[in-house]
PDB file of C-alpha atoms in Angstrom:
ATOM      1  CA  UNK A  25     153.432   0.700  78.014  1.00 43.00           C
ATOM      2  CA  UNK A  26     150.533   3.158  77.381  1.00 51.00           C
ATOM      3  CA  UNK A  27     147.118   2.282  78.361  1.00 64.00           C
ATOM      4  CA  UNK A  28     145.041   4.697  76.364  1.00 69.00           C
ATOM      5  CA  UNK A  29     146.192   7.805  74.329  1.00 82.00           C
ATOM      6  CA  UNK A  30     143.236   9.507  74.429  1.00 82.00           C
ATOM      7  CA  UNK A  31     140.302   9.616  76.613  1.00 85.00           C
ATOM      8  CA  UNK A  32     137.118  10.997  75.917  1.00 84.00           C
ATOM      9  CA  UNK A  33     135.245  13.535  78.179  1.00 87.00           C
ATOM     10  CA  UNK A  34     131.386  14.449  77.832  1.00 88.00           C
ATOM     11  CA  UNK A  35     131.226  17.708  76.149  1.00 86.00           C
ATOM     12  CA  UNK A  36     134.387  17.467  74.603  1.00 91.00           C
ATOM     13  CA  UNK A  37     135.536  18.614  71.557  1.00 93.00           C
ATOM     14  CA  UNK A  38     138.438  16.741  70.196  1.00 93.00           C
ATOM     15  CA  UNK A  39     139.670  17.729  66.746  1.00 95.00           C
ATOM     16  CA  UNK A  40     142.539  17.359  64.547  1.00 94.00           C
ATOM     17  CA  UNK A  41     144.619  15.158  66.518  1.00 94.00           C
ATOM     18  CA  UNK A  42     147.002  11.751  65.266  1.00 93.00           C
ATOM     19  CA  UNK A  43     147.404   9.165  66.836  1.00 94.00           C
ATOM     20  CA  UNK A  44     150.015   6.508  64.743  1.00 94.00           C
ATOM     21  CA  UNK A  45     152.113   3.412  65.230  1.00 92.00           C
ATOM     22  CA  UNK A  46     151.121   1.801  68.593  1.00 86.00           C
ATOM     23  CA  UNK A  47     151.388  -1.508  69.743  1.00 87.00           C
ATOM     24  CA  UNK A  48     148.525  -1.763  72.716  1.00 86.00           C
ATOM     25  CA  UNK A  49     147.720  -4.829  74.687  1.00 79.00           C
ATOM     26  CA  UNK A  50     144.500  -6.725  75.847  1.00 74.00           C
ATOM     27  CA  UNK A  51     142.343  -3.690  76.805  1.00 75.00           C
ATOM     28  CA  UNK A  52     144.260  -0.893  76.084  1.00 79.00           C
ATOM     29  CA  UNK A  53     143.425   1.629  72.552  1.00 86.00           C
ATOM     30  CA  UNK A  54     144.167   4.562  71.157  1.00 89.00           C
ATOM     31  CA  UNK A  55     140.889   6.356  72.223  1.00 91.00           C
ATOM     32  CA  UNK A  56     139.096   5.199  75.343  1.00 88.00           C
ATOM     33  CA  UNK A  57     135.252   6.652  75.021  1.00 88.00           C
ATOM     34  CA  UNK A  58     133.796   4.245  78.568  1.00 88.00           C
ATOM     35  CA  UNK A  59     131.085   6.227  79.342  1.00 89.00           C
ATOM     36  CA  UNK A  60     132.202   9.436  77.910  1.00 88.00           C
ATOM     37  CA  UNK A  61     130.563  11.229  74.510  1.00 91.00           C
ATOM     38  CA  UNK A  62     133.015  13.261  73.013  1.00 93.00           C
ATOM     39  CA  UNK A  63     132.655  15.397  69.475  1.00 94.00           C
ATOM     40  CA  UNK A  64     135.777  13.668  67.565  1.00 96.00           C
ATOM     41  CA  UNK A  65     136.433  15.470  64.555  1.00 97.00           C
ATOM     42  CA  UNK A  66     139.028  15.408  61.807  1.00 98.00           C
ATOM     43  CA  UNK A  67     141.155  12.557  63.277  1.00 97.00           C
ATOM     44  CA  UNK A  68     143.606  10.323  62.153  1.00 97.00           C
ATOM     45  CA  UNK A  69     143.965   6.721  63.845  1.00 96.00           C
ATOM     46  CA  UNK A  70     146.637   4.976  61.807  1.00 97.00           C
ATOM     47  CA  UNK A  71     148.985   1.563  61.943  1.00 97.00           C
ATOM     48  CA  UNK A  72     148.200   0.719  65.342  1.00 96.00           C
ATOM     49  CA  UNK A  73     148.040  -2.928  66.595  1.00 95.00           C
ATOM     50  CA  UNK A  74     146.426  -4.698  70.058  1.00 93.00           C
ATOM     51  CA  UNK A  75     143.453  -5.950  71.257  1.00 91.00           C
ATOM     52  CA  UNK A  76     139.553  -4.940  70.677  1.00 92.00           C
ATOM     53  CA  UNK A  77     138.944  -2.139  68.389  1.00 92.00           C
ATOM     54  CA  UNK A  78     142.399  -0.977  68.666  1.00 93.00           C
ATOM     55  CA  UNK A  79     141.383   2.781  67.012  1.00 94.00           C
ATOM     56  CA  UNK A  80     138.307   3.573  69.161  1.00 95.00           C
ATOM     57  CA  UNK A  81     136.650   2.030  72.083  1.00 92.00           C
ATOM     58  CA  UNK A  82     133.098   3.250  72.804  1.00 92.00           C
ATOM     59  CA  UNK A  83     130.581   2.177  75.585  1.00 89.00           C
ATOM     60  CA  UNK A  84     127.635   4.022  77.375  1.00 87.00           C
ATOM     61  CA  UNK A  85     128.143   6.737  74.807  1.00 88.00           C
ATOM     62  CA  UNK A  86     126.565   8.765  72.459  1.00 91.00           C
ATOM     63  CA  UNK A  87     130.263  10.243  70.636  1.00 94.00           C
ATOM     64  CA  UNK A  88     129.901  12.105  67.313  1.00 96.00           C
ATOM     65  CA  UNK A  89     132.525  10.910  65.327  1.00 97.00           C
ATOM     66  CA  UNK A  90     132.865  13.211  62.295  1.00 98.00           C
ATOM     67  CA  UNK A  91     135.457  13.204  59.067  1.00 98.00           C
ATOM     68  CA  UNK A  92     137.995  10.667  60.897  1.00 98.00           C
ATOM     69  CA  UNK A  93     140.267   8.380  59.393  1.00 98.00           C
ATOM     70  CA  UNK A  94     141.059   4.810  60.537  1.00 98.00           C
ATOM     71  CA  UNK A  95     143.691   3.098  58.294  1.00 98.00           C
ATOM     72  CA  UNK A  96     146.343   0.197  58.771  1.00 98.00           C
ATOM     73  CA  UNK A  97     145.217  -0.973  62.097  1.00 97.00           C
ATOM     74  CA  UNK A  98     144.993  -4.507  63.121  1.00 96.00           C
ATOM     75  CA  UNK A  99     143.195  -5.538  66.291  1.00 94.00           C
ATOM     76  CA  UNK A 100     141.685  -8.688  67.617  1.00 94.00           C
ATOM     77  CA  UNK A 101     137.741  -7.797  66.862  1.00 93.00           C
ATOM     78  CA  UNK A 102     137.159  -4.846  65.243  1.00 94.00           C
ATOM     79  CA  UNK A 103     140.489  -3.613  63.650  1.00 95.00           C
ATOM     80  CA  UNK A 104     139.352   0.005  63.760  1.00 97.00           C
ATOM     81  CA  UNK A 105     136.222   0.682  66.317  1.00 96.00           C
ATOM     82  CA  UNK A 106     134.859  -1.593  69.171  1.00 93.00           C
ATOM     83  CA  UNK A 107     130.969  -0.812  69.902  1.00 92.00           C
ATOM     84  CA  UNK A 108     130.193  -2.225  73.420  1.00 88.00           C
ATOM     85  CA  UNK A 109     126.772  -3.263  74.230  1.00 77.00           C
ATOM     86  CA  UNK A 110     123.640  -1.027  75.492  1.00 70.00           C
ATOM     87  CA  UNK A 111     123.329   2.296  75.650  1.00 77.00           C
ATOM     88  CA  UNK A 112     126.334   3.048  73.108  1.00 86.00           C
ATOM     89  CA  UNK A 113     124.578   4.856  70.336  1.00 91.00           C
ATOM     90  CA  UNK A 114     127.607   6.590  68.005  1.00 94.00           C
ATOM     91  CA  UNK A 115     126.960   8.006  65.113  1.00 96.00           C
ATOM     92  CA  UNK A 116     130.050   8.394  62.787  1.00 98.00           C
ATOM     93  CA  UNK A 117     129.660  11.111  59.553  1.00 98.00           C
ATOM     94  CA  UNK A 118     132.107  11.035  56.643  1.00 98.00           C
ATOM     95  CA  UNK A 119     134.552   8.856  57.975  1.00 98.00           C
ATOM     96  CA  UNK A 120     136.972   6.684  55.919  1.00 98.00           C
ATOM     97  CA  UNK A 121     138.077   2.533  57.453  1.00 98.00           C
ATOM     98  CA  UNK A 122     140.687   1.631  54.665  1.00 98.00           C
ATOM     99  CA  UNK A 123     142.725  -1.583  54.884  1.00 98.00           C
ATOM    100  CA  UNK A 124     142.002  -2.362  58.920  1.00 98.00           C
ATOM    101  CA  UNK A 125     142.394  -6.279  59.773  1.00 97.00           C
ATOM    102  CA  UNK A 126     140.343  -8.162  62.235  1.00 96.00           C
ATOM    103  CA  UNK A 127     142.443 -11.121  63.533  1.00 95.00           C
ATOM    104  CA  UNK A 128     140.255 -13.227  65.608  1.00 93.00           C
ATOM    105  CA  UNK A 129     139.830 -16.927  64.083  1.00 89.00           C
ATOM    106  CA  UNK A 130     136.991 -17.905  66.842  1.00 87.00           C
ATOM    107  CA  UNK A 131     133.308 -17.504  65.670  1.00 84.00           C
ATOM    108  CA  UNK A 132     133.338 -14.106  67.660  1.00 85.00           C
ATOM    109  CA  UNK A 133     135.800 -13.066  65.698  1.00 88.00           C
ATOM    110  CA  UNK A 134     135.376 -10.737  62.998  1.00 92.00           C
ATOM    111  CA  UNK A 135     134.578  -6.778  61.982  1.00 95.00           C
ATOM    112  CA  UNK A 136     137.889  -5.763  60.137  1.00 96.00           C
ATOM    113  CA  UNK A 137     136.971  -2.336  60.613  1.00 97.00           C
ATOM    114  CA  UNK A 138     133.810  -2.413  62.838  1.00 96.00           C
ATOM    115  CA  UNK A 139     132.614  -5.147  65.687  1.00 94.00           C
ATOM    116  CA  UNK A 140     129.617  -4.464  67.229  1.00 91.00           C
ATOM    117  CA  UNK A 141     129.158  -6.461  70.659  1.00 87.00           C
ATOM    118  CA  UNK A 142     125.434  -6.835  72.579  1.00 79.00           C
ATOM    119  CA  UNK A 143     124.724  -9.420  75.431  1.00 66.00           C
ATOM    120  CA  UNK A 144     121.047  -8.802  75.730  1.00 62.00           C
ATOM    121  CA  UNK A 145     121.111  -5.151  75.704  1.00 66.00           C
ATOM    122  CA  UNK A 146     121.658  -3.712  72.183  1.00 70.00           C
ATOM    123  CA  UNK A 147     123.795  -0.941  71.002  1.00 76.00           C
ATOM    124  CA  UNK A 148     122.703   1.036  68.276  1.00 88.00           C
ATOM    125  CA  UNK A 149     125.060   2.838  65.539  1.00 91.00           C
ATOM    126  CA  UNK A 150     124.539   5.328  62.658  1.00 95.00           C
ATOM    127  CA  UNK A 151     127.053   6.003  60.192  1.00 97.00           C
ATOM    128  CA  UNK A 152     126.390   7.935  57.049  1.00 98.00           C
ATOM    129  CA  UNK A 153     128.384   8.543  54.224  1.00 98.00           C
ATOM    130  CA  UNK A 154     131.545   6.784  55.331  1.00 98.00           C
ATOM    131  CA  UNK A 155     133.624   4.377  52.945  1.00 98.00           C
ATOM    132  CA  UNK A 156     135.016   1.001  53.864  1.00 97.00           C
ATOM    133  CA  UNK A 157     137.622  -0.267  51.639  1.00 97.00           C
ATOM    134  CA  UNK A 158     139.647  -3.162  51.745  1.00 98.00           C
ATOM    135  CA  UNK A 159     139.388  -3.905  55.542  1.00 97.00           C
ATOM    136  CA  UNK A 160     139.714  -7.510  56.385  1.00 96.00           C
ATOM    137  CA  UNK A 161     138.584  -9.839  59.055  1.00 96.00           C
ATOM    138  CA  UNK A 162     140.138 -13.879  59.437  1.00 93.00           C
ATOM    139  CA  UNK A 163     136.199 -15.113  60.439  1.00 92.00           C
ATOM    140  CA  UNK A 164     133.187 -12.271  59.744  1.00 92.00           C
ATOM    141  CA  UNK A 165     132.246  -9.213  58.060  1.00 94.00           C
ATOM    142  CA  UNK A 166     135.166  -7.563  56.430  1.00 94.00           C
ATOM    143  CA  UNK A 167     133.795  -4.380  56.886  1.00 96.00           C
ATOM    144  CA  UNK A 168     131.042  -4.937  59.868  1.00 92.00           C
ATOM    145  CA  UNK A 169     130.048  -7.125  62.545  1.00 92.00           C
ATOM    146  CA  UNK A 170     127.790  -6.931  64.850  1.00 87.00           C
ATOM    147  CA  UNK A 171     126.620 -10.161  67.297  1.00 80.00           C
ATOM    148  CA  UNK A 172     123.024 -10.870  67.699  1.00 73.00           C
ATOM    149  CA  UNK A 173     120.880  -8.134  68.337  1.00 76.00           C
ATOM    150  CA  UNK A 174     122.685  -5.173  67.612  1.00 83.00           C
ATOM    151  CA  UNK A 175     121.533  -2.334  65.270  1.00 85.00           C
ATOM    152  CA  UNK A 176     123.156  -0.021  62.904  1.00 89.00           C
ATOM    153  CA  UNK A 177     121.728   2.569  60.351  1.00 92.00           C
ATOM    154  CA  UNK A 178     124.423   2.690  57.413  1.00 93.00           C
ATOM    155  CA  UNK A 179     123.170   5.703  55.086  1.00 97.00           C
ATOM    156  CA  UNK A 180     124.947   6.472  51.895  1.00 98.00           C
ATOM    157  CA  UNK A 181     127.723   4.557  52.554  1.00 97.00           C
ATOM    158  CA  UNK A 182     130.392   3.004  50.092  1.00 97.00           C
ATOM    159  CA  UNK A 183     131.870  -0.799  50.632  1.00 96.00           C
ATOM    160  CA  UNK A 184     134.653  -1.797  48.219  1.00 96.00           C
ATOM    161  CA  UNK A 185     137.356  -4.049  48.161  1.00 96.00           C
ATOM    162  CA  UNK A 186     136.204  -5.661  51.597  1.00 96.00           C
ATOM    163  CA  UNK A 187     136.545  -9.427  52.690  1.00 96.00           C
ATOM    164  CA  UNK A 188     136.622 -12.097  54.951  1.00 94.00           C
ATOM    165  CA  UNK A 189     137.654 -15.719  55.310  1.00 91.00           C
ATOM    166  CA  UNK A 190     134.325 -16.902  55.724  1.00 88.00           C
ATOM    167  CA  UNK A 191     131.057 -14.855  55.606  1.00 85.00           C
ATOM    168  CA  UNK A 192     130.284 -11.465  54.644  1.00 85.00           C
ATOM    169  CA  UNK A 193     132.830  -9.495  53.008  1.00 82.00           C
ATOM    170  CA  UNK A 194     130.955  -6.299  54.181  1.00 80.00           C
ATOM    171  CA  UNK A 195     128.645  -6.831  56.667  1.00 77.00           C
ATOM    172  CA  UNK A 196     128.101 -10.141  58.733  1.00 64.00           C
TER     173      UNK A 196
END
Protein backbone atom coordinates (compact mmCIF):
# COMPACT_ATOMS: atom_id res chain seq x y z
CA UNK A 1 0.00 0.00 0.00
CA UNK A 2 1.29 3.51 -0.94
CA UNK A 3 0.84 6.32 1.36
CA UNK A 4 1.37 9.30 -0.87
CA UNK A 5 2.74 9.42 -4.51
CA UNK A 6 3.86 12.64 -4.44
CA UNK A 7 4.96 15.02 -1.89
CA UNK A 8 5.33 18.53 -2.21
CA UNK A 9 8.52 20.53 -1.25
CA UNK A 10 8.66 24.48 -0.82
CA UNK A 11 10.23 25.81 -3.86
CA UNK A 12 9.43 23.06 -5.91
CA UNK A 13 8.64 22.86 -9.27
CA UNK A 14 6.62 19.88 -10.20
CA UNK A 15 5.47 19.64 -13.81
CA UNK A 16 4.14 17.25 -16.21
CA UNK A 17 3.77 14.33 -14.12
CA UNK A 18 0.55 11.43 -13.97
CA UNK A 19 -0.53 10.07 -11.46
CA UNK A 20 -3.64 7.31 -12.45
CA UNK A 21 -5.61 4.42 -11.03
CA UNK A 22 -4.98 4.29 -7.22
CA UNK A 23 -6.90 2.95 -4.60
CA UNK A 24 -5.61 5.02 -1.26
CA UNK A 25 -6.95 4.60 2.19
CA UNK A 26 -8.09 6.92 5.13
CA UNK A 27 -5.31 9.57 4.89
CA UNK A 28 -3.33 8.63 2.20
CA UNK A 29 -3.51 10.76 -1.66
CA UNK A 30 -1.94 11.09 -4.58
CA UNK A 31 -0.19 14.46 -3.72
CA UNK A 32 0.57 15.25 -0.10
CA UNK A 33 1.16 19.33 0.05
CA UNK A 34 1.21 19.39 4.57
CA UNK A 35 2.99 22.33 4.93
CA UNK A 36 4.80 22.38 1.72
CA UNK A 37 4.03 25.06 -1.40
CA UNK A 38 5.00 23.56 -4.43
CA UNK A 39 4.55 25.14 -8.24
CA UNK A 40 2.34 22.10 -9.75
CA UNK A 41 2.04 22.53 -13.28
CA UNK A 42 0.61 20.59 -16.19
CA UNK A 43 -0.57 17.55 -14.15
CA UNK A 44 -2.78 14.86 -14.56
CA UNK A 45 -4.60 13.26 -11.39
CA UNK A 46 -6.95 10.66 -12.85
CA UNK A 47 -9.35 7.52 -11.61
CA UNK A 48 -8.07 7.39 -8.26
CA UNK A 49 -10.24 6.35 -5.24
CA UNK A 50 -9.74 6.74 -1.08
CA UNK A 51 -10.31 9.00 1.46
CA UNK A 52 -10.24 13.06 1.66
CA UNK A 53 -9.44 14.81 -1.46
CA UNK A 54 -8.01 11.79 -2.95
CA UNK A 55 -6.10 14.06 -5.97
CA UNK A 56 -4.49 16.76 -3.78
CA UNK A 57 -4.14 17.36 -0.15
CA UNK A 58 -3.09 20.90 0.84
CA UNK A 59 -2.53 22.47 4.37
CA UNK A 60 -0.28 25.39 5.67
CA UNK A 61 0.39 26.11 2.03
CA UNK A 62 0.45 28.59 -0.41
CA UNK A 63 0.90 25.83 -3.78
CA UNK A 64 0.37 27.30 -7.28
CA UNK A 65 -1.51 24.89 -8.98
CA UNK A 66 -1.46 25.75 -12.71
CA UNK A 67 -3.14 23.92 -16.02
CA UNK A 68 -3.81 20.50 -13.99
CA UNK A 69 -6.31 18.04 -14.62
CA UNK A 70 -8.39 16.14 -12.02
CA UNK A 71 -10.83 13.64 -13.65
CA UNK A 72 -12.59 10.28 -12.52
CA UNK A 73 -11.65 10.39 -8.94
CA UNK A 74 -13.87 9.48 -6.14
CA UNK A 75 -12.98 10.31 -2.56
CA UNK A 76 -14.84 10.65 0.66
CA UNK A 77 -14.97 14.76 0.81
CA UNK A 78 -13.65 16.40 -1.88
CA UNK A 79 -13.29 13.88 -4.83
CA UNK A 80 -10.46 15.88 -6.36
CA UNK A 81 -8.70 18.52 -3.77
CA UNK A 82 -8.94 18.67 0.11
CA UNK A 83 -8.27 22.41 1.46
CA UNK A 84 -7.37 22.10 5.21
CA UNK A 85 -8.05 24.91 7.47
CA UNK A 86 -5.82 28.21 8.20
CA UNK A 87 -3.11 29.34 6.60
CA UNK A 88 -3.74 27.19 3.28
CA UNK A 89 -4.13 29.85 0.68
CA UNK A 90 -3.84 27.89 -3.02
CA UNK A 91 -4.50 29.43 -5.84
CA UNK A 92 -5.28 27.06 -8.82
CA UNK A 93 -5.08 28.76 -12.70
CA UNK A 94 -6.64 26.99 -15.68
CA UNK A 95 -7.34 23.85 -14.21
CA UNK A 96 -10.06 21.38 -15.38
CA UNK A 97 -12.34 18.96 -12.26
CA UNK A 98 -14.46 16.79 -14.75
CA UNK A 99 -16.69 13.98 -13.45
CA UNK A 100 -14.97 13.68 -9.66
CA UNK A 101 -17.54 12.12 -6.98
CA UNK A 102 -17.77 13.10 -3.40
CA UNK A 103 -19.14 10.09 -1.42
CA UNK A 104 -19.80 11.21 2.02
CA UNK A 105 -23.69 10.93 2.98
CA UNK A 106 -23.10 12.83 6.54
CA UNK A 107 -23.85 16.64 6.55
CA UNK A 108 -19.95 17.12 6.24
CA UNK A 109 -20.05 15.44 3.38
CA UNK A 110 -19.85 16.97 0.14
CA UNK A 111 -17.39 18.96 -2.57
CA UNK A 112 -17.35 16.45 -5.58
CA UNK A 113 -14.43 18.12 -6.80
CA UNK A 114 -13.48 20.66 -4.05
CA UNK A 115 -14.07 20.53 0.03
CA UNK A 116 -12.90 23.25 1.79
CA UNK A 117 -12.49 22.50 5.69
CA UNK A 118 -12.01 25.55 8.54
CA UNK A 119 -12.43 25.00 12.40
CA UNK A 120 -12.12 28.58 13.43
CA UNK A 121 -9.23 29.48 11.40
CA UNK A 122 -10.13 30.02 7.70
CA UNK A 123 -8.42 28.95 4.61
CA UNK A 124 -8.58 31.02 1.74
CA UNK A 125 -8.55 29.79 -2.10
CA UNK A 126 -8.34 31.49 -5.54
CA UNK A 127 -9.03 29.77 -8.61
CA UNK A 128 -9.43 31.50 -11.91
CA UNK A 129 -10.44 30.32 -15.05
CA UNK A 130 -10.86 26.66 -14.21
CA UNK A 131 -14.00 24.52 -15.40
CA UNK A 132 -16.00 22.14 -13.27
CA UNK A 133 -18.08 19.78 -15.12
CA UNK A 134 -20.12 17.08 -14.08
CA UNK A 135 -18.47 16.40 -10.64
CA UNK A 136 -20.81 14.99 -8.12
CA UNK A 137 -21.18 14.93 -4.42
CA UNK A 138 -24.01 12.33 -2.39
CA UNK A 139 -24.78 15.54 0.28
CA UNK A 140 -23.23 19.27 -0.88
CA UNK A 141 -21.90 21.28 -3.57
CA UNK A 142 -21.27 19.27 -6.64
CA UNK A 143 -18.60 21.31 -7.60
CA UNK A 144 -17.53 23.19 -4.13
CA UNK A 145 -17.77 23.05 -0.54
CA UNK A 146 -16.47 24.79 1.85
CA UNK A 147 -17.69 24.58 5.88
CA UNK A 148 -18.37 27.72 7.69
CA UNK A 149 -16.02 30.34 7.36
CA UNK A 150 -13.92 29.55 4.62
CA UNK A 151 -13.17 31.83 1.60
CA UNK A 152 -12.59 31.35 -2.00
CA UNK A 153 -12.19 33.87 -4.96
CA UNK A 154 -13.58 31.92 -8.15
CA UNK A 155 -12.70 34.34 -11.22
CA UNK A 156 -13.82 33.48 -14.67
CA UNK A 157 -14.67 30.22 -13.98
CA UNK A 158 -17.12 27.77 -15.87
CA UNK A 159 -19.67 25.27 -13.83
CA UNK A 160 -21.64 22.84 -16.03
CA UNK A 161 -23.20 19.71 -15.68
CA UNK A 162 -22.54 19.71 -11.77
CA UNK A 163 -24.85 18.19 -8.97
CA UNK A 164 -25.62 16.99 -5.77
CA UNK A 165 -28.19 14.99 -3.83
CA UNK A 166 -29.21 17.75 -1.84
CA UNK A 167 -27.97 21.40 -2.03
CA UNK A 168 -25.92 23.21 -4.40
CA UNK A 169 -25.08 21.63 -7.53
CA UNK A 170 -22.02 24.01 -7.78
CA UNK A 171 -21.19 25.58 -4.84
CA UNK A 172 -22.64 24.83 -1.26
Amino acid sequence: SVNTVITGENGATMDGFIVRGGRFGSGERGMNNDNKSPIVANCTFMQLTGGNGVGMYLKNNSSSISNCTFVGNTGSKGGAVYIDRSGCNPTFTDCTFDDNCATDTGSEGGGGAIYMYSVGAYPFATFRNCTFTNNWAWYDGGAFKGRAGVDATIENCTFVGNRAQRYGGAYA
